mmCIF file of C-alpha atoms in Angstrom:
data_model
loop_
_atom_site.group_PDB
_atom_site.id
_atom_site.type_symbol
_atom_site.label_atom_id
_atom_site.label_comp_id
_atom_site.label_asym_id
_atom_site.label_seq_id
_atom_site.Cartn_x
_atom_site.Cartn_y
_atom_site.Cartn_z
ATOM 1 C CA SER Q 1 117.540 98.125 96.598
ATOM 2 C CA GLN Q 2 114.677 95.499 98.236
ATOM 3 C CA LYS Q 3 112.309 95.523 95.068
ATOM 4 C CA ILE Q 4 109.126 92.828 94.111
ATOM 5 C CA GLU Q 5 107.877 93.342 90.329
ATOM 6 C CA GLN Q 6 104.660 91.396 88.858
ATOM 7 C CA ASN Q 7 103.708 91.608 85.531
ATOM 8 C CA SER Q 8 101.869 95.176 85.812
ATOM 9 C CA GLU Q 9 99.958 94.472 82.120
ATOM 10 C CA ALA Q 10 96.409 92.309 82.537
ATOM 11 C CA LEU Q 11 96.284 88.118 82.604
ATOM 12 C CA ASN Q 12 93.233 87.678 80.304
ATOM 13 C CA ILE Q 13 92.442 83.760 80.568
ATOM 14 C CA GLN Q 14 88.941 81.843 79.408
ATOM 15 C CA GLU Q 15 87.077 80.418 82.679
ATOM 16 C CA GLY Q 16 87.927 76.839 83.450
ATOM 17 C CA LYS Q 17 92.119 77.611 82.155
ATOM 18 C CA THR Q 18 94.345 78.082 85.066
ATOM 19 C CA ALA Q 19 95.437 81.251 86.012
ATOM 20 C CA THR Q 20 99.619 82.296 86.923
ATOM 21 C CA LEU Q 21 100.653 85.529 87.599
ATOM 22 C CA THR Q 22 104.344 86.185 88.812
ATOM 23 C CA CYS Q 23 106.239 87.276 91.909
ATOM 24 C CA ASN Q 24 109.871 88.633 91.221
ATOM 25 C CA TYR Q 25 111.935 90.175 93.911
ATOM 26 C CA THR Q 26 115.554 91.079 94.564
ATOM 27 C CA ASN Q 27 117.451 91.392 97.239
ATOM 28 C CA TYR Q 28 115.247 90.502 100.001
ATOM 29 C CA SER Q 29 115.882 87.393 102.149
ATOM 30 C CA PRO Q 30 112.258 86.851 102.856
ATOM 31 C CA ALA Q 31 111.306 84.714 105.868
ATOM 32 C CA TYR Q 32 107.530 84.704 104.683
ATOM 33 C CA LEU Q 33 105.657 85.519 100.915
ATOM 34 C CA GLN Q 34 101.672 86.383 100.832
ATOM 35 C CA TRP Q 35 99.552 87.427 98.452
ATOM 36 C CA TYR Q 36 96.603 89.329 98.135
ATOM 37 C CA ARG Q 37 93.549 90.027 96.457
ATOM 38 C CA GLN Q 38 92.050 93.460 95.871
ATOM 39 C CA ASP Q 39 89.131 94.342 94.089
ATOM 40 C CA PRO Q 40 88.365 98.038 92.246
ATOM 41 C CA GLY Q 41 88.147 100.621 94.887
ATOM 42 C CA ARG Q 42 88.340 97.771 98.026
ATOM 43 C CA GLY Q 43 91.129 97.532 99.895
ATOM 44 C CA PRO Q 44 93.261 94.539 99.281
ATOM 45 C CA VAL Q 45 92.325 90.752 101.143
ATOM 46 C CA PHE Q 46 95.147 88.758 102.386
ATOM 47 C CA LEU Q 47 94.590 85.032 101.311
ATOM 48 C CA LEU Q 48 97.349 83.159 101.071
ATOM 49 C CA LEU Q 49 100.803 82.936 103.497
ATOM 50 C CA ILE Q 50 103.993 80.823 102.370
ATOM 51 C CA ARG Q 51 106.965 79.932 104.619
ATOM 52 C CA GLU Q 52 110.689 79.910 102.701
ATOM 53 C CA ASN Q 53 110.575 76.446 104.356
ATOM 54 C CA GLU Q 54 107.377 75.770 101.902
ATOM 55 C CA LYS Q 55 108.093 75.236 98.894
ATOM 56 C CA GLU Q 56 104.530 74.618 97.592
ATOM 57 C CA LYS Q 57 101.230 75.695 99.059
ATOM 58 C CA ARG Q 58 97.067 74.936 98.574
ATOM 59 C CA LYS Q 59 93.896 76.861 100.065
ATOM 60 C CA GLU Q 60 90.998 75.835 97.437
ATOM 61 C CA ARG Q 61 91.324 76.416 93.776
ATOM 62 C CA LEU Q 62 94.204 78.800 94.839
ATOM 63 C CA LYS Q 63 98.590 77.300 95.295
ATOM 64 C CA VAL Q 64 100.975 78.906 95.491
ATOM 65 C CA THR Q 65 104.438 78.020 95.077
ATOM 66 C CA PHE Q 66 107.902 79.528 96.666
ATOM 67 C CA ASP Q 67 111.475 79.448 94.774
ATOM 68 C CA THR Q 68 113.689 80.933 96.784
ATOM 69 C CA THR Q 69 116.747 79.870 94.913
ATOM 70 C CA LEU Q 70 115.181 81.537 91.768
ATOM 71 C CA LYS Q 71 113.388 84.476 93.778
ATOM 72 C CA GLN Q 72 109.904 84.285 92.659
ATOM 73 C CA SER Q 73 107.359 82.426 93.745
ATOM 74 C CA LEU Q 74 103.813 82.224 90.993
ATOM 75 C CA PHE Q 75 100.867 82.280 91.896
ATOM 76 C CA HIS Q 76 98.037 79.803 90.051
ATOM 77 C CA ILE Q 77 94.149 79.008 90.150
ATOM 78 C CA THR Q 78 92.845 76.764 88.534
ATOM 79 C CA ALA Q 79 89.268 76.117 87.209
ATOM 80 C CA SER Q 80 89.151 80.143 87.231
ATOM 81 C CA GLN Q 81 86.153 82.251 87.326
ATOM 82 C CA PRO Q 82 84.835 85.464 85.896
ATOM 83 C CA ALA Q 83 84.624 85.688 90.315
ATOM 84 C CA ASP Q 84 88.234 85.566 90.353
ATOM 85 C CA SER Q 85 89.134 88.891 87.936
ATOM 86 C CA ALA Q 86 90.992 91.048 89.922
ATOM 87 C CA THR Q 87 93.967 92.167 91.546
ATOM 88 C CA TYR Q 88 96.184 90.392 92.514
ATOM 89 C CA LEU Q 89 99.333 91.402 95.364
ATOM 90 C CA CYS Q 90 102.909 90.256 96.177
ATOM 91 C CA ALA Q 91 104.277 90.804 99.187
ATOM 92 C CA LEU Q 92 107.075 90.940 101.632
ATOM 93 C CA PHE Q 93 108.257 92.352 104.897
ATOM 94 C CA ASN Q 94 111.693 93.857 104.236
ATOM 95 C CA ASN Q 95 114.762 92.210 106.001
ATOM 96 C CA ALA Q 96 114.320 93.238 109.522
ATOM 97 C CA GLY Q 97 111.442 92.204 109.373
ATOM 98 C CA ASN Q 98 109.255 95.511 110.590
ATOM 99 C CA MET Q 99 108.070 96.259 107.071
ATOM 100 C CA LEU Q 100 105.321 94.887 104.383
ATOM 101 C CA THR Q 101 106.166 95.481 101.397
ATOM 102 C CA PHE Q 102 103.879 95.013 98.233
ATOM 103 C CA GLY Q 103 104.349 94.645 94.945
ATOM 104 C CA GLY Q 104 102.298 96.335 92.143
ATOM 105 C CA GLY Q 105 99.808 94.069 91.328
ATOM 106 C CA THR Q 106 99.013 91.879 88.997
ATOM 107 C CA ARG Q 107 94.756 92.671 87.096
ATOM 108 C CA LEU Q 108 93.888 88.824 86.543
ATOM 109 C CA MET Q 109 90.492 88.541 84.271
ATOM 110 C CA VAL Q 110 88.619 85.797 83.418
ATOM 111 C CA LYS Q 111 86.056 85.805 80.432
ATOM 112 C CA PRO Q 112 82.989 83.239 79.860
ATOM 113 C CA GLY G 1 83.340 91.424 114.695
ATOM 114 C CA ALA G 2 84.445 94.888 113.378
ATOM 115 C CA GLY G 3 86.840 95.138 110.793
ATOM 116 C CA VAL G 4 89.130 98.487 109.941
ATOM 117 C CA SER G 5 87.479 101.478 109.452
ATOM 118 C CA GLN G 6 88.572 104.628 108.026
ATOM 119 C CA SER G 7 87.283 108.135 107.386
ATOM 120 C CA PRO G 8 86.555 110.261 105.518
ATOM 121 C CA SER G 9 85.226 108.257 102.570
ATOM 122 C CA ASN G 10 85.940 110.333 100.246
ATOM 123 C CA LYS G 11 87.485 114.651 101.285
ATOM 124 C CA VAL G 12 87.479 116.637 98.304
ATOM 125 C CA THR G 13 90.181 119.321 98.743
ATOM 126 C CA GLU G 14 92.124 122.477 97.952
ATOM 127 C CA LYS G 15 95.345 122.513 97.272
ATOM 128 C CA GLY G 16 97.119 124.385 100.220
ATOM 129 C CA LYS G 17 94.295 122.576 102.910
ATOM 130 C CA ASP G 18 95.015 120.681 105.345
ATOM 131 C CA VAL G 19 93.247 117.611 105.882
ATOM 132 C CA GLU G 20 92.616 114.423 108.167
ATOM 133 C CA LEU G 21 93.227 111.172 107.805
ATOM 134 C CA ARG G 22 90.829 108.177 110.418
ATOM 135 C CA CYS G 23 91.954 104.684 111.897
ATOM 136 C CA ASP G 24 90.112 103.088 113.269
ATOM 137 C CA PRO G 25 92.123 99.196 113.053
ATOM 138 C CA ILE G 26 90.655 95.956 114.898
ATOM 139 C CA SER G 27 90.156 96.327 118.375
ATOM 140 C CA GLY G 28 93.933 94.881 119.915
ATOM 141 C CA HIS G 29 95.225 94.983 116.935
ATOM 142 C CA THR G 30 98.890 96.716 118.358
ATOM 143 C CA ALA G 31 100.587 96.753 114.394
ATOM 144 C CA LEU G 32 99.109 100.092 112.162
ATOM 145 C CA TYR G 33 99.566 100.630 109.060
ATOM 146 C CA TRP G 34 99.177 103.491 106.605
ATOM 147 C CA TYR G 35 99.274 103.414 102.673
ATOM 148 C CA ARG G 36 98.836 105.109 100.419
ATOM 149 C CA GLN G 37 97.971 103.935 96.488
ATOM 150 C CA SER G 38 97.304 105.712 93.240
ATOM 151 C CA LEU G 39 95.700 105.749 90.010
ATOM 152 C CA GLY G 40 96.535 101.930 88.726
ATOM 153 C CA GLN G 41 99.972 101.632 91.073
ATOM 154 C CA GLY G 42 100.184 99.359 93.260
ATOM 155 C CA LEU G 43 100.673 100.074 97.338
ATOM 156 C CA GLU G 44 103.268 102.928 98.431
ATOM 157 C CA PHE G 45 104.238 102.686 101.673
ATOM 158 C CA LEU G 46 103.670 105.157 104.055
ATOM 159 C CA ILE G 47 104.051 104.415 108.351
ATOM 160 C CA TYR G 48 103.351 102.015 110.588
ATOM 161 C CA PHE G 49 102.689 102.114 114.152
ATOM 162 C CA GLN G 50 103.694 99.134 116.372
ATOM 163 C CA GLY G 51 101.651 100.325 119.326
ATOM 164 C CA ASN G 52 101.854 103.727 119.608
ATOM 165 C CA SER G 53 105.444 103.707 118.467
ATOM 166 C CA ALA G 54 106.718 104.629 114.428
ATOM 167 C CA PRO G 55 110.222 104.228 114.743
ATOM 168 C CA ASP G 56 109.997 104.422 111.138
ATOM 169 C CA LYS G 57 109.145 107.792 109.300
ATOM 170 C CA SER G 58 111.463 107.016 106.367
ATOM 171 C CA GLY G 59 108.157 106.642 104.214
ATOM 172 C CA LEU G 60 105.922 109.671 104.099
ATOM 173 C CA PRO G 61 106.167 111.298 101.582
ATOM 174 C CA SER G 62 107.258 115.030 102.703
ATOM 175 C CA ASP G 63 107.615 117.226 105.618
ATOM 176 C CA ARG G 64 103.820 117.810 104.967
ATOM 177 C CA PHE G 65 102.686 113.859 106.142
ATOM 178 C CA SER G 66 102.656 113.265 109.159
ATOM 179 C CA ALA G 67 100.635 110.291 111.613
ATOM 180 C CA GLU G 68 99.874 109.786 114.702
ATOM 181 C CA ARG G 69 97.883 106.710 117.255
ATOM 182 C CA THR G 70 97.036 107.535 120.444
ATOM 183 C CA GLY G 71 95.948 104.919 123.063
ATOM 184 C CA GLY G 72 96.712 102.177 121.088
ATOM 185 C CA SER G 73 94.931 101.737 118.121
ATOM 186 C CA VAL G 74 92.703 105.134 115.991
ATOM 187 C CA SER G 75 95.179 106.683 114.486
ATOM 188 C CA THR G 76 95.152 109.509 112.041
ATOM 189 C CA LEU G 77 97.216 110.672 108.434
ATOM 190 C CA THR G 78 97.586 114.919 108.910
ATOM 191 C CA ILE G 79 97.956 116.281 105.667
ATOM 192 C CA GLN G 80 98.898 119.678 105.386
ATOM 193 C CA ARG G 81 99.282 122.618 103.012
ATOM 194 C CA THR G 82 97.817 119.393 99.753
ATOM 195 C CA GLN G 83 98.888 119.475 96.268
ATOM 196 C CA GLN G 84 97.734 118.154 94.114
ATOM 197 C CA GLU G 85 100.371 115.173 93.705
ATOM 198 C CA ASP G 86 99.078 114.086 97.144
ATOM 199 C CA SER G 87 95.411 112.910 95.693
ATOM 200 C CA ALA G 88 95.363 109.000 95.902
ATOM 201 C CA VAL G 89 93.271 106.517 98.091
ATOM 202 C CA TYR G 90 94.664 106.801 101.230
ATOM 203 C CA LEU G 91 94.455 102.903 102.611
ATOM 204 C CA CYS G 92 94.861 101.560 106.575
ATOM 205 C CA ALA G 93 95.932 98.337 107.972
ATOM 206 C CA SER G 94 96.110 96.457 111.086
ATOM 207 C CA SER G 95 97.176 93.498 112.238
ATOM 208 C CA LEU G 96 97.565 90.992 115.314
ATOM 209 C CA ASN G 97 101.204 91.948 116.490
ATOM 210 C CA LEU G 98 104.670 92.530 114.361
ATOM 211 C CA LEU G 99 106.647 90.091 115.461
ATOM 212 C CA ALA G 100 109.883 89.008 113.034
ATOM 213 C CA GLY G 101 109.280 85.814 111.743
ATOM 214 C CA VAL G 102 105.326 86.184 113.245
ATOM 215 C CA THR G 103 102.706 85.469 110.499
ATOM 216 C CA ASN G 104 100.966 89.171 110.083
ATOM 217 C CA GLU G 105 98.345 89.032 107.927
ATOM 218 C CA GLN G 106 97.179 92.320 107.709
ATOM 219 C CA PHE G 107 93.456 93.082 106.875
ATOM 220 C CA PHE G 108 92.871 96.521 104.931
ATOM 221 C CA GLY G 109 90.430 99.382 105.998
ATOM 222 C CA PRO G 110 87.980 100.249 102.327
ATOM 223 C CA GLY G 111 90.919 103.416 102.602
ATOM 224 C CA THR G 112 90.600 107.081 101.808
ATOM 225 C CA ARG G 113 89.857 109.002 98.265
ATOM 226 C CA LEU G 114 91.080 112.442 98.522
ATOM 227 C CA THR G 115 91.217 114.107 96.180
ATOM 228 C CA VAL G 116 92.979 118.111 95.948
ATOM 229 C CA LEU G 117 91.682 120.247 93.321
#
C-alpha cells in the first residue's frame, strides 16, 4: 500500500540554524510533491511544490529536494526563526493523480 | 478574495445525534476535499469532489458519513448517529481544478472542531 512517513518526533533547533525535515514514501510514483505548514488551530498552508524532474526548489529561506531514487524529499529552512515553529506536512498525489495524501507531519520548534 | 470558510467553527454534540458541517470553497475552485484530523495526528483523507460528483468515497470511515456538493460550490459533510471516536477537526480544502499532472495547491479552511460527548 502507498505510505508517506515523516518523523513524528518534534525537531528542536536553535534560532539561526538550518532545520531539515524528511519525508519518505513507498509505493508511489508521484509526479510531484508538496509541502505545507500548519499552525495550531489552523488549516495547512501551501509552501512549495517540486516536480519529479526537479532536484531542488528554493523559495526565500526554504529549500526542498526530491530524490525519486531514494523516494525521499528533504525540506530545509535556513537561518531559522522562532516564527518558523509549526508542523510541516508533505503530501503526494496517489498514482491515479486524483487524491492528495498527507504525511503525519513533523513539529518544528525553533528556540531563541 | 475570500478564502475557504467552514461552519460552525466548533460543534459539541451528544452521542447518537446527527451533525452537518459546511464548507464554502473559494469561488471558481472546482475541486473540493474533506479531511479529518485527530489531536496531534496527520490529515486523514475522507472524500473529494470534482464539480458536484464524488468519484471516490472509499475514504469515508463508515456508512454514517456522507457528503454532498450542489451547484459546484458549497459542500456539506453529514455524520449520522455520532460516536465519540468521531471527535476531531474536520478540514475542508479547495483547489482550482483536479487534473492529473496539473499543480493543485490546496487552500484549506480553518476547520470545524467536533466534540462528541
